[in-house]
PDB file of C-alpha atoms in Angstrom:
ATOM      1  CA  ILE A  22      -0.022  -0.131  -0.121  1.00 51.00           C
ATOM      2  CA  LEU A  23       2.705   2.303   0.862  1.00 48.00           C
ATOM      3  CA  LEU A  24       4.661   1.746  -2.484  1.00 53.00           C
ATOM      4  CA  LEU A  25       1.558   2.569  -4.295  1.00 56.00           C
ATOM      5  CA  SER A  26       0.961   5.705  -2.603  1.00 61.00           C
ATOM      6  CA  VAL A  27       4.960   6.803  -3.378  1.00 55.00           C
ATOM      7  CA  CYS A  28       4.179   6.042  -6.929  1.00 60.00           C
ATOM      8  CA  SER A  29       0.822   7.834  -6.831  1.00 61.00           C
ATOM      9  CA  LEU A  30       2.418  11.069  -5.567  1.00 55.00           C
ATOM     10  CA  LEU A  31       5.527  10.827  -8.081  1.00 55.00           C
ATOM     11  CA  ALA A  32       3.051  10.564 -10.844  1.00 58.00           C
ATOM     12  CA  GLN A  33       1.039  13.591  -9.480  1.00 56.00           C
ATOM     13  CA  GLU A  34       4.275  15.701  -9.080  1.00 49.00           C
ATOM     14  CA  LYS A  35       5.167  14.452 -12.705  1.00 53.00           C
ATOM     15  CA  LYS A  36       1.924  15.898 -13.863  1.00 52.00           C
ATOM     16  CA  VAL A  37       2.159  19.007 -12.032  1.00 53.00           C
ATOM     17  CA  LYS A  38       5.537  19.741 -13.380  1.00 67.00           C
ATOM     18  CA  LYS A  39       4.667  19.093 -17.018  1.00 87.00           C
ATOM     19  CA  ILE A  40       5.762  21.751 -19.141  1.00 94.00           C
ATOM     20  CA  PHE A  41       3.782  22.211 -22.325  1.00 97.00           C
ATOM     21  CA  ARG A  42       5.726  23.311 -25.474  1.00 97.00           C
ATOM     22  CA  ILE A  43       3.512  25.377 -28.140  1.00 98.00           C
ATOM     23  CA  GLY A  44       4.641  26.361 -31.395  1.00 97.00           C
ATOM     24  CA  VAL A  45       3.252  29.643 -32.938  1.00 97.00           C
ATOM     25  CA  THR A  46       3.589  30.314 -36.515  1.00 95.00           C
ATOM     26  CA  GLN A  47       2.655  33.675 -38.112  1.00 91.00           C
ATOM     27  CA  PHE A  48       3.001  34.308 -41.827  1.00 85.00           C
ATOM     28  CA  THR A  49       4.183  38.231 -41.529  1.00 80.00           C
ATOM     29  CA  SER A  50       4.962  40.663 -38.900  1.00 78.00           C
ATOM     30  CA  ALA A  51       2.219  42.711 -38.351  1.00 77.00           C
ATOM     31  CA  LEU A  52       0.629  44.423 -35.360  1.00 78.00           C
ATOM     32  CA  ALA A  53      -2.596  42.636 -36.108  1.00 82.00           C
ATOM     33  CA  SER A  54      -0.628  39.440 -35.564  1.00 88.00           C
ATOM     34  CA  GLU A  55       1.222  40.459 -32.342  1.00 91.00           C
ATOM     35  CA  LYS A  56      -2.063  41.400 -30.834  1.00 91.00           C
ATOM     36  CA  ASP A  57      -3.702  38.094 -31.764  1.00 94.00           C
ATOM     37  CA  GLN A  58      -0.870  36.264 -30.012  1.00 96.00           C
ATOM     38  CA  GLU A  59      -1.003  38.436 -26.642  1.00 96.00           C
ATOM     39  CA  GLY A  60      -4.527  37.678 -26.476  1.00 96.00           C
ATOM     40  CA  PHE A  61      -3.977  33.802 -27.005  1.00 97.00           C
ATOM     41  CA  GLU A  62      -1.348  33.940 -24.320  1.00 97.00           C
ATOM     42  CA  LYS A  63      -3.383  36.191 -21.756  1.00 97.00           C
ATOM     43  CA  ALA A  64      -6.413  33.439 -22.312  1.00 97.00           C
ATOM     44  CA  LEU A  65      -3.700  30.270 -21.696  1.00 98.00           C
ATOM     45  CA  SER A  66      -2.634  32.298 -18.565  1.00 97.00           C
ATOM     46  CA  ASP A  67      -5.932  33.145 -17.119  1.00 97.00           C
ATOM     47  CA  ALA A  68      -6.497  29.454 -17.338  1.00 97.00           C
ATOM     48  CA  GLY A  69      -3.249  28.733 -15.591  1.00 96.00           C
ATOM     49  CA  PHE A  70      -0.854  28.026 -18.143  1.00 97.00           C
ATOM     50  CA  LYS A  71       1.779  30.635 -17.585  1.00 95.00           C
ATOM     51  CA  GLN A  72       4.639  31.336 -19.678  1.00 93.00           C
ATOM     52  CA  LYS A  73       8.057  29.937 -18.348  1.00 89.00           C
ATOM     53  CA  VAL A  74       6.137  28.178 -15.656  1.00 93.00           C
ATOM     54  CA  ASN A  75       4.325  25.365 -17.311  1.00 95.00           C
ATOM     55  CA  VAL A  76       4.392  26.711 -21.194  1.00 97.00           C
ATOM     56  CA  LEU A  77       6.978  27.605 -23.353  1.00 97.00           C
ATOM     57  CA  PHE A  78       6.377  29.349 -26.645  1.00 97.00           C
ATOM     58  CA  ASP A  79       8.257  28.773 -29.438  1.00 97.00           C
ATOM     59  CA  ARG A  80       7.612  31.949 -31.776  1.00 96.00           C
ATOM     60  CA  GLN A  81       8.504  31.644 -35.538  1.00 95.00           C
ATOM     61  CA  ASN A  82       7.771  33.934 -38.317  1.00 92.00           C
ATOM     62  CA  ALA A  83       7.956  33.168 -41.995  1.00 90.00           C
ATOM     63  CA  GLN A  84       8.435  36.480 -43.236  1.00 87.00           C
ATOM     64  CA  GLY A  85       5.928  36.176 -45.998  1.00 80.00           C
ATOM     65  CA  ASN A  86       7.495  33.128 -47.509  1.00 85.00           C
ATOM     66  CA  LEU A  87       5.812  29.860 -47.741  1.00 83.00           C
ATOM     67  CA  ALA A  88       8.944  27.757 -48.206  1.00 89.00           C
ATOM     68  CA  ASN A  89       9.709  29.049 -44.453  1.00 92.00           C
ATOM     69  CA  THR A  90       6.227  27.972 -43.644  1.00 91.00           C
ATOM     70  CA  GLN A  91       7.003  24.741 -44.525  1.00 93.00           C
ATOM     71  CA  ALA A  92      10.089  24.685 -42.811  1.00 95.00           C
ATOM     72  CA  ILE A  93       8.445  25.941 -39.590  1.00 96.00           C
ATOM     73  CA  ALA A  94       5.875  23.028 -39.796  1.00 96.00           C
ATOM     74  CA  GLN A  95       8.335  20.410 -40.166  1.00 96.00           C
ATOM     75  CA  LYS A  96      10.406  21.936 -37.102  1.00 97.00           C
ATOM     76  CA  PHE A  97       7.179  21.448 -34.859  1.00 97.00           C
ATOM     77  CA  LEU A  98       6.554  18.277 -36.069  1.00 96.00           C
ATOM     78  CA  SER A  99       9.785  16.819 -35.761  1.00 96.00           C
ATOM     79  CA  GLU A 100      10.235  18.435 -32.187  1.00 96.00           C
ATOM     80  CA  LYS A 101       6.927  16.840 -31.325  1.00 96.00           C
ATOM     81  CA  PHE A 102       5.441  20.113 -29.884  1.00 97.00           C
ATOM     82  CA  ASP A 103       2.394  19.798 -27.620  1.00 98.00           C
ATOM     83  CA  LEU A 104       0.299  22.381 -29.348  1.00 98.00           C
ATOM     84  CA  ILE A 105       0.733  24.534 -32.398  1.00 98.00           C
ATOM     85  CA  HIS A 106      -1.051  28.147 -32.833  1.00 98.00           C
ATOM     86  CA  ILE A 107      -1.375  29.296 -36.375  1.00 96.00           C
ATOM     87  CA  ILE A 108      -1.834  32.985 -37.043  1.00 93.00           C
ATOM     88  CA  GLY A 109      -2.824  33.760 -40.704  1.00 84.00           C
ATOM     89  CA  SER A 110      -4.276  31.760 -43.720  1.00 80.00           C
ATOM     90  CA  PRO A 111      -1.195  30.849 -45.934  1.00 80.00           C
ATOM     91  CA  ASN A 112       0.717  29.261 -43.191  1.00 85.00           C
ATOM     92  CA  SER A 113      -2.296  27.594 -41.799  1.00 88.00           C
ATOM     93  CA  ARG A 114      -2.517  25.592 -45.126  1.00 87.00           C
ATOM     94  CA  VAL A 115       0.419  24.393 -45.178  1.00 90.00           C
ATOM     95  CA  THR A 116       0.941  23.522 -41.373  1.00 93.00           C
ATOM     96  CA  VAL A 117      -2.596  21.652 -41.494  1.00 93.00           C
ATOM     97  CA  LYS A 118      -1.559  19.617 -44.466  1.00 92.00           C
ATOM     98  CA  LEU A 119       1.602  18.334 -42.813  1.00 94.00           C
ATOM     99  CA  ILE A 120       0.670  18.032 -39.299  1.00 95.00           C
ATOM    100  CA  GLU A 121      -2.057  15.385 -38.447  1.00 93.00           C
ATOM    101  CA  ASP A 122      -0.985  14.113 -35.045  1.00 94.00           C
ATOM    102  CA  ILE A 123      -0.460  17.339 -32.912  1.00 97.00           C
ATOM    103  CA  PRO A 124      -3.485  19.760 -31.835  1.00 98.00           C
ATOM    104  CA  VAL A 125      -3.570  23.092 -34.077  1.00 97.00           C
ATOM    105  CA  VAL A 126      -5.509  26.112 -33.202  1.00 97.00           C
ATOM    106  CA  PHE A 127      -5.819  28.577 -35.829  1.00 96.00           C
ATOM    107  CA  SER A 128      -6.849  32.276 -35.682  1.00 94.00           C
ATOM    108  CA  PHE A 129      -6.933  35.285 -38.056  1.00 84.00           C
ATOM    109  CA  VAL A 130      -7.940  33.232 -40.881  1.00 85.00           C
ATOM    110  CA  THR A 131     -10.923  34.282 -43.075  1.00 80.00           C
ATOM    111  CA  HIS A 132     -11.997  31.222 -44.931  1.00 81.00           C
ATOM    112  CA  PRO A 133     -11.014  28.230 -42.842  1.00 88.00           C
ATOM    113  CA  MET A 134     -13.049  25.697 -45.014  1.00 87.00           C
ATOM    114  CA  GLU A 135     -11.620  27.273 -48.526  1.00 81.00           C
ATOM    115  CA  ALA A 136      -8.451  27.073 -46.854  1.00 82.00           C
ATOM    116  CA  GLY A 137      -8.915  23.500 -45.719  1.00 87.00           C
ATOM    117  CA  LEU A 138      -8.384  23.866 -41.941  1.00 91.00           C
ATOM    118  CA  VAL A 139     -11.770  22.343 -41.259  1.00 93.00           C
ATOM    119  CA  PRO A 140     -13.952  19.721 -43.224  1.00 92.00           C
ATOM    120  CA  LYS A 141     -16.632  21.368 -45.626  1.00 87.00           C
ATOM    121  CA  ARG A 142     -19.240  19.565 -43.448  1.00 87.00           C
ATOM    122  CA  SER A 143     -17.959  21.323 -40.521  1.00 88.00           C
ATOM    123  CA  LEU A 144     -19.950  24.839 -40.361  1.00 87.00           C
ATOM    124  CA  PRO A 145     -19.042  27.556 -37.913  1.00 87.00           C
ATOM    125  CA  GLY A 146     -19.988  26.321 -34.484  1.00 91.00           C
ATOM    126  CA  MET A 147     -19.431  22.759 -35.185  1.00 93.00           C
ATOM    127  CA  LYS A 148     -16.769  20.155 -34.286  1.00 94.00           C
ATOM    128  CA  THR A 149     -14.193  19.224 -36.904  1.00 95.00           C
ATOM    129  CA  GLY A 150     -13.547  15.881 -35.696  1.00 95.00           C
ATOM    130  CA  THR A 151      -9.891  16.187 -36.484  1.00 96.00           C
ATOM    131  CA  ASN A 152      -6.610  17.608 -34.793  1.00 97.00           C
ATOM    132  CA  VAL A 153      -7.717  20.984 -35.610  1.00 97.00           C
ATOM    133  CA  THR A 154      -9.978  23.911 -34.167  1.00 97.00           C
ATOM    134  CA  GLY A 155     -10.001  27.775 -33.989  1.00 96.00           C
ATOM    135  CA  VAL A 156     -11.322  31.024 -34.629  1.00 94.00           C
ATOM    136  CA  SER A 157     -11.876  32.760 -38.030  1.00 90.00           C
ATOM    137  CA  HIS A 158     -11.972  36.257 -38.202  1.00 81.00           C
ATOM    138  CA  ARG A 159     -13.814  36.737 -41.257  1.00 75.00           C
ATOM    139  CA  TRP A 160     -14.304  40.569 -42.232  1.00 74.00           C
ATOM    140  CA  PRO A 161     -18.153  41.677 -41.852  1.00 77.00           C
ATOM    141  CA  VAL A 162     -17.935  44.076 -44.817  1.00 85.00           C
ATOM    142  CA  SER A 163     -21.413  44.524 -45.097  1.00 85.00           C
ATOM    143  CA  LEU A 164     -21.950  45.072 -41.428  1.00 87.00           C
ATOM    144  CA  GLN A 165     -19.138  47.782 -41.618  1.00 90.00           C
ATOM    145  CA  PHE A 166     -20.257  49.538 -44.639  1.00 89.00           C
ATOM    146  CA  GLU A 167     -23.960  49.773 -43.066  1.00 90.00           C
ATOM    147  CA  MET A 168     -22.417  51.259 -39.994  1.00 93.00           C
ATOM    148  CA  TYR A 169     -20.568  53.802 -41.882  1.00 94.00           C
ATOM    149  CA  THR A 170     -23.680  55.024 -44.211  1.00 92.00           C
ATOM    150  CA  GLN A 171     -25.246  55.886 -40.798  1.00 93.00           C
ATOM    151  CA  PHE A 172     -22.431  58.404 -40.204  1.00 95.00           C
ATOM    152  CA  LEU A 173     -23.300  59.736 -43.532  1.00 94.00           C
ATOM    153  CA  PRO A 174     -26.558  58.889 -44.589  1.00 92.00           C
ATOM    154  CA  LYS A 175     -26.584  61.287 -47.781  1.00 92.00           C
ATOM    155  CA  ALA A 176     -23.619  59.924 -49.104  1.00 94.00           C
ATOM    156  CA  LYS A 177     -23.960  58.014 -52.454  1.00 95.00           C
ATOM    157  CA  LYS A 178     -20.436  57.942 -53.911  1.00 96.00           C
ATOM    158  CA  TRP A 179     -17.758  56.124 -51.653  1.00 97.00           C
ATOM    159  CA  GLY A 180     -14.300  55.538 -52.463  1.00 97.00           C
ATOM    160  CA  THR A 181     -11.756  52.389 -51.987  1.00 96.00           C
ATOM    161  CA  ILE A 182      -8.107  51.452 -52.740  1.00 96.00           C
ATOM    162  CA  TYR A 183      -6.886  47.894 -52.725  1.00 93.00           C
ATOM    163  CA  HIS A 184      -3.792  45.991 -53.861  1.00 89.00           C
ATOM    164  CA  GLN A 185      -4.782  43.877 -57.044  1.00 83.00           C
ATOM    165  CA  GLY A 186      -2.376  40.989 -56.220  1.00 78.00           C
ATOM    166  CA  ASP A 187      -3.933  40.091 -52.684  1.00 75.00           C
ATOM    167  CA  PRO A 188      -6.788  37.406 -53.275  1.00 73.00           C
ATOM    168  CA  HIS A 189      -7.930  38.529 -49.568  1.00 74.00           C
ATOM    169  CA  SER A 190      -8.696  42.265 -50.657  1.00 82.00           C
ATOM    170  CA  LEU A 191     -10.426  41.026 -53.967  1.00 83.00           C
ATOM    171  CA  GLY A 192     -12.952  39.165 -52.029  1.00 82.00           C
ATOM    172  CA  LEU A 193     -13.791  41.876 -49.522  1.00 86.00           C
ATOM    173  CA  ILE A 194     -14.133  44.245 -52.272  1.00 90.00           C
ATOM    174  CA  LYS A 195     -16.705  42.078 -54.004  1.00 90.00           C
ATOM    175  CA  GLU A 196     -18.598  42.096 -51.048  1.00 89.00           C
ATOM    176  CA  MET A 197     -18.178  45.841 -50.662  1.00 92.00           C
ATOM    177  CA  ARG A 198     -19.587  46.256 -54.257  1.00 93.00           C
ATOM    178  CA  GLU A 199     -22.651  44.303 -53.579  1.00 92.00           C
ATOM    179  CA  SER A 200     -23.088  45.858 -50.219  1.00 91.00           C
ATOM    180  CA  ALA A 201     -23.251  49.434 -52.062  1.00 92.00           C
ATOM    181  CA  LYS A 202     -25.439  48.332 -54.719  1.00 92.00           C
ATOM    182  CA  ARG A 203     -28.146  46.976 -52.358  1.00 92.00           C
ATOM    183  CA  ARG A 204     -27.884  50.361 -50.864  1.00 92.00           C
ATOM    184  CA  GLY A 205     -28.045  52.325 -54.362  1.00 93.00           C
ATOM    185  CA  MET A 206     -24.466  53.724 -53.691  1.00 94.00           C
ATOM    186  CA  GLU A 207     -21.723  53.579 -56.058  1.00 95.00           C
ATOM    187  CA  VAL A 208     -18.120  52.560 -54.969  1.00 95.00           C
ATOM    188  CA  MET A 209     -15.126  54.102 -57.040  1.00 97.00           C
ATOM    189  CA  GLU A 210     -12.252  51.797 -56.797  1.00 96.00           C
ATOM    190  CA  ALA A 211      -8.510  52.797 -57.017  1.00 96.00           C
ATOM    191  CA  ILE A 212      -6.539  49.585 -57.848  1.00 95.00           C
ATOM    192  CA  ILE A 213      -2.616  49.632 -56.530  1.00 92.00           C
ATOM    193  CA  SER A 214       0.453  47.388 -56.834  1.00 87.00           C
ATOM    194  CA  SER A 215       2.568  49.206 -53.989  1.00 85.00           C
ATOM    195  CA  GLY A 216       2.011  51.343 -51.099  1.00 82.00           C
ATOM    196  CA  GLU A 217       3.495  54.193 -52.931  1.00 86.00           C
ATOM    197  CA  GLU A 218       0.208  54.138 -55.055  1.00 92.00           C
ATOM    198  CA  ALA A 219      -1.811  54.140 -52.224  1.00 92.00           C
ATOM    199  CA  THR A 220      -1.053  58.036 -51.703  1.00 93.00           C
ATOM    200  CA  GLN A 221      -1.480  58.988 -55.526  1.00 94.00           C
ATOM    201  CA  ALA A 222      -4.975  56.906 -55.594  1.00 96.00           C
ATOM    202  CA  ALA A 223      -6.350  58.508 -52.392  1.00 96.00           C
ATOM    203  CA  SER A 224      -5.219  62.082 -54.047  1.00 96.00           C
ATOM    204  CA  PHE A 225      -7.357  61.180 -57.306  1.00 95.00           C
ATOM    205  CA  LEU A 226     -10.558  59.948 -55.546  1.00 97.00           C
ATOM    206  CA  ALA A 227     -10.512  62.651 -53.057  1.00 95.00           C
ATOM    207  CA  GLY A 228     -12.134  65.276 -55.271  1.00 90.00           C
ATOM    208  CA  LYS A 229     -14.322  62.708 -56.749  1.00 96.00           C
ATOM    209  CA  VAL A 230     -16.298  60.833 -53.612  1.00 97.00           C
ATOM    210  CA  GLN A 231     -18.012  61.805 -50.538  1.00 97.00           C
ATOM    211  CA  ALA A 232     -16.205  59.199 -48.202  1.00 97.00           C
ATOM    212  CA  PHE A 233     -13.687  56.771 -47.930  1.00 97.00           C
ATOM    213  CA  HIS A 234     -14.057  53.184 -46.979  1.00 95.00           C
ATOM    214  CA  ILE A 235     -10.624  51.360 -46.618  1.00 94.00           C
ATOM    215  CA  ILE A 236     -10.824  47.564 -46.331  1.00 90.00           C
ATOM    216  CA  TYR A 237      -8.314  45.617 -44.478  1.00 84.00           C
ATOM    217  CA  ASP A 238      -5.568  45.704 -46.981  1.00 84.00           C
ATOM    218  CA  ASP A 239      -1.956  45.740 -45.621  1.00 81.00           C
ATOM    219  CA  THR A 240      -0.494  47.461 -48.530  1.00 85.00           C
ATOM    220  CA  VAL A 241      -3.028  50.444 -48.470  1.00 91.00           C
ATOM    221  CA  LEU A 242      -2.829  50.804 -44.684  1.00 88.00           C
ATOM    222  CA  SER A 243       0.729  50.837 -45.025  1.00 87.00           C
ATOM    223  CA  SER A 244       0.348  54.238 -46.380  1.00 92.00           C
ATOM    224  CA  LEU A 245      -2.695  55.434 -43.891  1.00 94.00           C
ATOM    225  CA  GLY A 246      -0.424  58.303 -42.555  1.00 94.00           C
ATOM    226  CA  ALA A 247      -0.217  59.925 -45.989  1.00 95.00           C
ATOM    227  CA  ILE A 248      -4.025  58.905 -46.985  1.00 96.00           C
ATOM    228  CA  VAL A 249      -5.360  60.848 -43.472  1.00 97.00           C
ATOM    229  CA  LYS A 250      -3.417  63.797 -44.504  1.00 97.00           C
ATOM    230  CA  ILE A 251      -5.140  63.965 -48.097  1.00 97.00           C
ATOM    231  CA  CYS A 252      -8.570  63.343 -46.285  1.00 97.00           C
ATOM    232  CA  ASN A 253      -7.929  66.053 -43.699  1.00 97.00           C
ATOM    233  CA  GLU A 254      -7.017  68.685 -46.532  1.00 97.00           C
ATOM    234  CA  LYS A 255      -9.753  67.715 -48.881  1.00 96.00           C
ATOM    235  CA  LYS A 256     -12.496  67.234 -45.980  1.00 97.00           C
ATOM    236  CA  VAL A 257     -13.439  63.590 -46.847  1.00 97.00           C
ATOM    237  CA  PRO A 258     -14.323  61.354 -44.244  1.00 98.00           C
ATOM    238  CA  LEU A 259     -12.229  58.218 -43.889  1.00 98.00           C
ATOM    239  CA  PHE A 260     -13.421  55.073 -42.846  1.00 97.00           C
ATOM    240  CA  THR A 261     -11.426  51.939 -42.269  1.00 94.00           C
ATOM    241  CA  SER A 262     -11.719  48.184 -41.132  1.00 88.00           C
ATOM    242  CA  ASP A 263      -8.990  48.479 -38.957  1.00 88.00           C
ATOM    243  CA  LEU A 264      -9.395  49.403 -35.112  1.00 90.00           C
ATOM    244  CA  GLU A 265      -6.022  50.488 -34.691  1.00 89.00           C
ATOM    245  CA  SER A 266      -6.342  53.145 -37.577  1.00 93.00           C
ATOM    246  CA  VAL A 267      -8.659  55.440 -35.857  1.00 96.00           C
ATOM    247  CA  SER A 268      -5.628  56.470 -33.411  1.00 94.00           C
ATOM    248  CA  LYS A 269      -3.756  57.229 -36.467  1.00 95.00           C
ATOM    249  CA  GLY A 270      -6.239  59.505 -37.893  1.00 97.00           C
ATOM    250  CA  ALA A 271      -9.240  57.640 -39.615  1.00 97.00           C
ATOM    251  CA  LEU A 272     -12.546  59.099 -38.425  1.00 97.00           C
ATOM    252  CA  ALA A 273     -14.082  55.752 -37.401  1.00 97.00           C
ATOM    253  CA  ALA A 274     -13.636  51.856 -37.895  1.00 95.00           C
ATOM    254  CA  TYR A 275     -16.087  49.052 -36.815  1.00 93.00           C
ATOM    255  CA  GLY A 276     -14.259  45.974 -36.816  1.00 88.00           C
ATOM    256  CA  LEU A 277     -12.576  43.184 -34.858  1.00 86.00           C
ATOM    257  CA  ASN A 278     -10.392  43.370 -32.208  1.00 88.00           C
ATOM    258  CA  PHE A 279      -7.164  41.276 -32.739  1.00 88.00           C
ATOM    259  CA  PHE A 280      -6.627  40.729 -29.004  1.00 92.00           C
ATOM    260  CA  THR A 281     -10.336  39.539 -28.894  1.00 91.00           C
ATOM    261  CA  ILE A 282      -9.542  36.945 -31.551  1.00 92.00           C
ATOM    262  CA  GLY A 283      -6.548  35.661 -30.006  1.00 95.00           C
ATOM    263  CA  TYR A 284      -7.909  35.317 -26.726  1.00 95.00           C
ATOM    264  CA  SER A 285     -10.961  33.316 -27.958  1.00 95.00           C
ATOM    265  CA  ALA A 286      -8.396  30.827 -29.702  1.00 96.00           C
ATOM    266  CA  GLY A 287      -5.976  30.963 -26.550  1.00 97.00           C
ATOM    267  CA  LYS A 288      -9.673  29.528 -24.831  1.00 97.00           C
ATOM    268  CA  ARG A 289      -9.707  26.627 -26.871  1.00 97.00           C
ATOM    269  CA  ALA A 290      -6.112  26.029 -26.521  1.00 98.00           C
ATOM    270  CA  ALA A 291      -6.404  25.675 -22.809  1.00 98.00           C
ATOM    271  CA  ARG A 292      -9.096  23.127 -23.149  1.00 98.00           C
ATOM    272  CA  ILE A 293      -6.955  20.954 -25.057  1.00 98.00           C
ATOM    273  CA  LEU A 294      -3.952  21.413 -22.803  1.00 97.00           C
ATOM    274  CA  LYS A 295      -6.339  20.336 -20.105  1.00 97.00           C
ATOM    275  CA  GLY A 296      -7.234  16.991 -21.965  1.00 96.00           C
ATOM    276  CA  GLU A 297      -9.950  17.843 -24.479  1.00 97.00           C
ATOM    277  CA  ASN A 298      -9.814  16.374 -28.160  1.00 97.00           C
ATOM    278  CA  PRO A 299      -9.216  19.459 -30.458  1.00 97.00           C
ATOM    279  CA  GLY A 300     -11.829  17.848 -32.944  1.00 96.00           C
ATOM    280  CA  HIS A 301     -14.515  17.937 -30.218  1.00 97.00           C
ATOM    281  CA  ILE A 302     -14.048  21.850 -29.545  1.00 97.00           C
ATOM    282  CA  PRO A 303     -16.232  23.778 -32.291  1.00 96.00           C
ATOM    283  CA  TRP A 304     -14.653  26.108 -34.151  1.00 95.00           C
ATOM    284  CA  GLY A 305     -16.333  29.637 -35.260  1.00 92.00           C
ATOM    285  CA  HIS A 306     -16.609  33.190 -36.016  1.00 87.00           C
ATOM    286  CA  ILE A 307     -15.733  36.357 -33.707  1.00 82.00           C
ATOM    287  CA  GLU A 308     -18.985  37.941 -33.483  1.00 71.00           C
ATOM    288  CA  LYS A 309     -18.535  41.010 -31.345  1.00 80.00           C
ATOM    289  CA  LEU A 310     -17.322  43.994 -33.405  1.00 85.00           C
ATOM    290  CA  ASN A 311     -16.397  47.419 -31.700  1.00 91.00           C
ATOM    291  CA  LEU A 312     -16.966  50.895 -32.960  1.00 95.00           C
ATOM    292  CA  VAL A 313     -14.210  53.242 -32.345  1.00 96.00           C
ATOM    293  CA  VAL A 314     -14.507  56.989 -33.483  1.00 97.00           C
ATOM    294  CA  ASN A 315     -12.004  59.880 -33.294  1.00 97.00           C
ATOM    295  CA  GLU A 316     -13.381  63.177 -32.779  1.00 96.00           C
ATOM    296  CA  ARG A 317     -10.366  65.106 -33.873  1.00 96.00           C
ATOM    297  CA  ALA A 318     -10.415  63.380 -37.003  1.00 97.00           C
ATOM    298  CA  ALA A 319     -13.962  64.273 -37.647  1.00 97.00           C
ATOM    299  CA  ARG A 320     -13.374  67.776 -37.295  1.00 96.00           C
ATOM    300  CA  GLU A 321     -10.313  67.648 -39.501  1.00 97.00           C
ATOM    301  CA  GLN A 322     -12.498  65.843 -42.105  1.00 97.00           C
ATOM    302  CA  GLY A 323     -15.514  68.255 -42.076  1.00 95.00           C
ATOM    303  CA  MET A 324     -17.886  66.411 -39.980  1.00 94.00           C
ATOM    304  CA  VAL A 325     -19.715  66.565 -36.839  1.00 93.00           C
ATOM    305  CA  LEU A 326     -20.526  63.274 -35.054  1.00 94.00           C
ATOM    306  CA  SER A 327     -24.170  62.852 -33.792  1.00 93.00           C
ATOM    307  CA  PRO A 328     -24.932  62.161 -29.821  1.00 94.00           C
ATOM    308  CA  GLU A 329     -26.406  58.822 -30.963  1.00 94.00           C
ATOM    309  CA  LEU A 330     -23.231  57.584 -32.895  1.00 94.00           C
ATOM    310  CA  LEU A 331     -21.091  58.593 -30.013  1.00 94.00           C
ATOM    311  CA  LYS A 332     -23.189  56.816 -27.232  1.00 95.00           C
ATOM    312  CA  ARG A 333     -22.756  53.753 -29.479  1.00 94.00           C
ATOM    313  CA  SER A 334     -18.913  53.630 -29.627  1.00 95.00           C
ATOM    314  CA  ASP A 335     -16.974  51.291 -27.627  1.00 94.00           C
ATOM    315  CA  LYS A 336     -14.003  54.053 -27.575  1.00 94.00           C
ATOM    316  CA  ILE A 337     -13.803  57.520 -28.311  1.00 96.00           C
ATOM    317  CA  ILE A 338     -10.662  59.209 -28.854  1.00 95.00           C
ATOM    318  CA  SER A 339     -10.845  62.757 -28.327  1.00 88.00           C
ATOM    319  CA  ASN A 340      -7.125  64.048 -29.259  1.00 72.00           C
TER     320      ASN A 340
END
């Protein structure tokens, strides 16, 4: 009986001292990815899985190179990590295709089914039955556009700018066109191939549209400062999909909080580390959107914000 008790205590001690190794792979360096990972780690910490105590993170960045993504996935596989967190669509495809036995939690992925991360039969809110679960951040373009038209109900001509080589942006633009058409509005589009061209495009459109709606396009957002300057000079309200853009001079954004996306993914990861099968944990979309407005930007861009919209805002930037 004494021997059994000692063995039991040793087994419990070993279990307590288990340190989980989590591999993190992101496709590019971006603030959104950083916020996502911060949320992921916070959720794990809140669940009792703390960095350098019982969890070790190995963060890898593919620098936008698919070959690097393959190498990172192979590293995690060969070193037998306990769990993998994938941030971004391109690296998700590669990782899930290669790794079938290690639990995988994805986030910051727009179309998980199209990317092959979840089975076609597994709709949002359903179990995958595989080693994969996660959180999609599909951009709610129609809801965003509906919100922005409440700021400017009389505006019929909207301008937008996007990168022609980004499949993600092309999908969002298609939704924006359809949303505008349903509301009897016109969208004037400027297509660019580099960040430098975004400034020229904004200058060209500024005198022809009543407002801008910039979708989440990394290339365009990299030139946000110059676009803000043009909108201030021309008195054209600037709306974006990126909440962080509001503090940089956009008038408003109705969108997703990347920290929240990561936190939601981290909660799923914690359940896995506690013993649940990832294939039994439903994947899904982030449902809550945040409205952030910038009062100073509104003044700069010639607009008065109504008390109703200010009251509905989750965050107001005054200076």
